[in-house]
CSV table of C-alpha atoms in Angstrom, one decimal:
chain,number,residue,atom,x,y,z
B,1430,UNK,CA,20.5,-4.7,-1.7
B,1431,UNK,CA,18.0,-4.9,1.5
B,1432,UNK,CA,18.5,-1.8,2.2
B,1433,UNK,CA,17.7,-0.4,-1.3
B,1434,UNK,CA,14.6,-2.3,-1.0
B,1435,UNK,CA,13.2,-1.2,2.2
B,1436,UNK,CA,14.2,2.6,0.5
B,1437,UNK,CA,12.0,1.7,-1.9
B,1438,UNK,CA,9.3,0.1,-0.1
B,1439,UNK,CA,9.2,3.3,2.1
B,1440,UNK,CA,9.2,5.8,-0.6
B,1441,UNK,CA,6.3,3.9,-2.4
B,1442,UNK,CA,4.2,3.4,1.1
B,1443,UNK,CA,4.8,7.6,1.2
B,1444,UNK,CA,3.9,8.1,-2.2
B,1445,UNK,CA,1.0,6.1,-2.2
B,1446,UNK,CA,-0.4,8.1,1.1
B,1447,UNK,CA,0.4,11.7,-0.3
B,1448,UNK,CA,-1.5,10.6,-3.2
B,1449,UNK,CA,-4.9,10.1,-1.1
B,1450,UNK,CA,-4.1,13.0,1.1
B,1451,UNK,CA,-4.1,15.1,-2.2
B,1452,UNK,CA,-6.8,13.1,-3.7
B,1453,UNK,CA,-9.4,13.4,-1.0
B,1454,UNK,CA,-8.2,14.2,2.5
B,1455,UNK,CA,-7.8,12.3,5.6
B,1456,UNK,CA,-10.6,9.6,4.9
B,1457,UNK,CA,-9.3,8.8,1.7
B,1458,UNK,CA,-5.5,8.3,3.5
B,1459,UNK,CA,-7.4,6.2,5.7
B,1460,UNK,CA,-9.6,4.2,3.5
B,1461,UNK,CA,-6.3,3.3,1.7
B,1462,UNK,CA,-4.4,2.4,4.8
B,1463,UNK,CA,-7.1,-0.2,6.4
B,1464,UNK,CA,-8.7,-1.8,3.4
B,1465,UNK,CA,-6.9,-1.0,-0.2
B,1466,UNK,CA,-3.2,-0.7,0.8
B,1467,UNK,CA,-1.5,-4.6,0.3
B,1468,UNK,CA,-3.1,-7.5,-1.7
B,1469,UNK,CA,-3.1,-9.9,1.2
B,1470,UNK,CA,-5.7,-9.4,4.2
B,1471,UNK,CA,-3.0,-10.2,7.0
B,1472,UNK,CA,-1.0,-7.6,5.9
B,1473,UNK,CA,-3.6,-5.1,5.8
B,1474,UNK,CA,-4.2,-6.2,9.4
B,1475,UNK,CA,-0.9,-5.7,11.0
B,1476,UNK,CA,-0.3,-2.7,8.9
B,1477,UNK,CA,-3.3,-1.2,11.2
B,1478,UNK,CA,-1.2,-1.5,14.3
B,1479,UNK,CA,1.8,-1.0,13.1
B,1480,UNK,CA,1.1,2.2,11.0
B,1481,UNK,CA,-0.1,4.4,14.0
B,1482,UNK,CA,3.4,3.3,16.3
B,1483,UNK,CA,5.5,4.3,13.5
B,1484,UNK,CA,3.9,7.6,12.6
B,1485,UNK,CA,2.6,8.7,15.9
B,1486,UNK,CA,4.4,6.8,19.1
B,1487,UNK,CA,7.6,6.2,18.1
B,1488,UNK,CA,8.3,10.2,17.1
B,1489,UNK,CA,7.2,11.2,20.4
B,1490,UNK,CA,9.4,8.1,22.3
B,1491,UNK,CA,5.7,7.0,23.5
B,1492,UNK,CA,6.9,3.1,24.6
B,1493,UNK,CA,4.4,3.1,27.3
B,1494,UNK,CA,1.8,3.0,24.1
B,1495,UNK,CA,4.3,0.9,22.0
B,1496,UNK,CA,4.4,-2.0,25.3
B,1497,UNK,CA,0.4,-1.4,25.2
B,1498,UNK,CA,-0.2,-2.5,21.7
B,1499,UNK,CA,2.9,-5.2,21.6
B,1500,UNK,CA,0.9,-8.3,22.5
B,1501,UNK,CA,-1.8,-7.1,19.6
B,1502,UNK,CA,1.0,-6.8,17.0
B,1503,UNK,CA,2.5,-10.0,18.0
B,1504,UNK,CA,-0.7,-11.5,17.3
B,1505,UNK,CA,-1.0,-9.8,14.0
B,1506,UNK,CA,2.8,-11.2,13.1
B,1507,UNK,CA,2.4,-14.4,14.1
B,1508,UNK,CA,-0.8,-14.5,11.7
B,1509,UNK,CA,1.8,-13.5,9.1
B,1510,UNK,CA,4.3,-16.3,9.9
B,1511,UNK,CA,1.5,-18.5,9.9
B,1512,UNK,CA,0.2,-17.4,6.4
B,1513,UNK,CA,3.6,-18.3,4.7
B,1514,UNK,CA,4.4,-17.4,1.7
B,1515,UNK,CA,0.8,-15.6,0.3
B,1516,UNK,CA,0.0,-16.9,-3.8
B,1517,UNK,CA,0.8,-14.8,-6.5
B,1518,UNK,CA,4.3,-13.7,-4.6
B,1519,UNK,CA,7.0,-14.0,-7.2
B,1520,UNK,CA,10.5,-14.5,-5.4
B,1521,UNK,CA,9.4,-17.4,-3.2
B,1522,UNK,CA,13.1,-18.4,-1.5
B,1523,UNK,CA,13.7,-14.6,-0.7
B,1524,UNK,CA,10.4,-14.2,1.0
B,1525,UNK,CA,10.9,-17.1,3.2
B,1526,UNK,CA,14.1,-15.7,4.3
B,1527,UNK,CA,12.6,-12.5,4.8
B,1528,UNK,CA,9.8,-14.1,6.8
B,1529,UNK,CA,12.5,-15.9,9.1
B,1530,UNK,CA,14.1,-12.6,10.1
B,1531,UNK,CA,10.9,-11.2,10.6
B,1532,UNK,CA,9.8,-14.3,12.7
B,1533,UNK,CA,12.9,-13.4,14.8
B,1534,UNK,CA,12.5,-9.6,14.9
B,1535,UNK,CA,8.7,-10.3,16.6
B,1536,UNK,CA,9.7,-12.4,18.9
B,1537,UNK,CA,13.0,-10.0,20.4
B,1538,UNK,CA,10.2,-7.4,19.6
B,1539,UNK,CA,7.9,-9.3,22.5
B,1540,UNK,CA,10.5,-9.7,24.6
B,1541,UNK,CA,11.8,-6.5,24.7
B,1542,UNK,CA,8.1,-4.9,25.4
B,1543,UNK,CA,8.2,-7.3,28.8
B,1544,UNK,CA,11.4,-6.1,29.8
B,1545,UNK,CA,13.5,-4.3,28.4
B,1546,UNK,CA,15.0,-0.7,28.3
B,1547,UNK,CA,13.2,2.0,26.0
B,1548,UNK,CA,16.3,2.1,23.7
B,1549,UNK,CA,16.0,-1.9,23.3
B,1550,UNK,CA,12.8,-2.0,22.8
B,1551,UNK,CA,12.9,0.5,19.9
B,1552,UNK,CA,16.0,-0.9,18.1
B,1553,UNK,CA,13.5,-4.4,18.1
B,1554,UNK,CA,10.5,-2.7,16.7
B,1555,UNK,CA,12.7,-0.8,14.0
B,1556,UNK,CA,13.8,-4.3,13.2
B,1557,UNK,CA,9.8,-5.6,13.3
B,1558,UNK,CA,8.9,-2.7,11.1
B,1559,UNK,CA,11.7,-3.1,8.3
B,1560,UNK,CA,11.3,-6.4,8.0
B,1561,UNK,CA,7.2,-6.0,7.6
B,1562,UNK,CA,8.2,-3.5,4.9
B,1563,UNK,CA,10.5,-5.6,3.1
B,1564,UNK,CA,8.1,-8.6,2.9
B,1565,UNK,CA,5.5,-6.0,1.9
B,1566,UNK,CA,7.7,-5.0,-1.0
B,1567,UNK,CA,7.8,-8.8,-2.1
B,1568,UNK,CA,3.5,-9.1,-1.8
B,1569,UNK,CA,1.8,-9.3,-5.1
B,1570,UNK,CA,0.3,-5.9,-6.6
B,1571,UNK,CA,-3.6,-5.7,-6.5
């Protein structure tokens, strides 16, 4: 079942950013990604970091950029773990699980960025950013 949901998750996050491309270019895409994109602020925030690792770094196996934004989108997830479980979100218990394993993927995610090997660190990111997209799936629509 989680791994239906992240499908969808993904498919929606693409849908939604072919839609501005074809809408209005590049500074619609981009309006949408910073400000308009998730119902809770936080989210929005991480998402920022987060969005240019996945689509840019991580296809190019750029970990020296990946350990150079790491402390930032620790930050940003702790801010998300601190939040709890935002108003308005309907399945409660199964976003506080969620929230765990993504509590857990941040911090190997930190770790790994210290230390690790390159093929480490991006199995924990992967980890960081399917969890993100799963609680995102669960957030309230605007």
């Amino acid at each position: 079942m989680k791994r239906w949901q992240r499908c969808v998750a993904m498919m929606l996050a693409a849908f939604v950013l072919s839609a501005a491309f074809a809408e209005g270019g590049v500074g619609v895409a981009a309006k949408v990604r910073a400000d308009e994109h998730f119902s809770v602020r936080e989210y929005n925030l991480f998402h920022d970091v987060l969005h240019p690792l996945q689509h840019e770094a991580l296809p190019k196996k750029d970990f020296k950029t990946i350990r150079a934004r790491a402390a930032e989108l620790v930050t940003r997830g702790r801010a998300l773990v601190r939040l709890g479980v935002p108003a308005g979100v309907q399945e409660t218990e199964a976003f506080r699980q969620e929230l765990k394993q993504f509590e857990k993927a941040l911090m190997k995610f930190r770790t790994d960025a210290r230390k690790k090997s390159n093929a480490r660190l991006e199995q924990s990111y992967n980890a960081v950013h399917d969890s993100f997209e799963m609680l995102a799936s669960m957030l309230p629509r605007k």
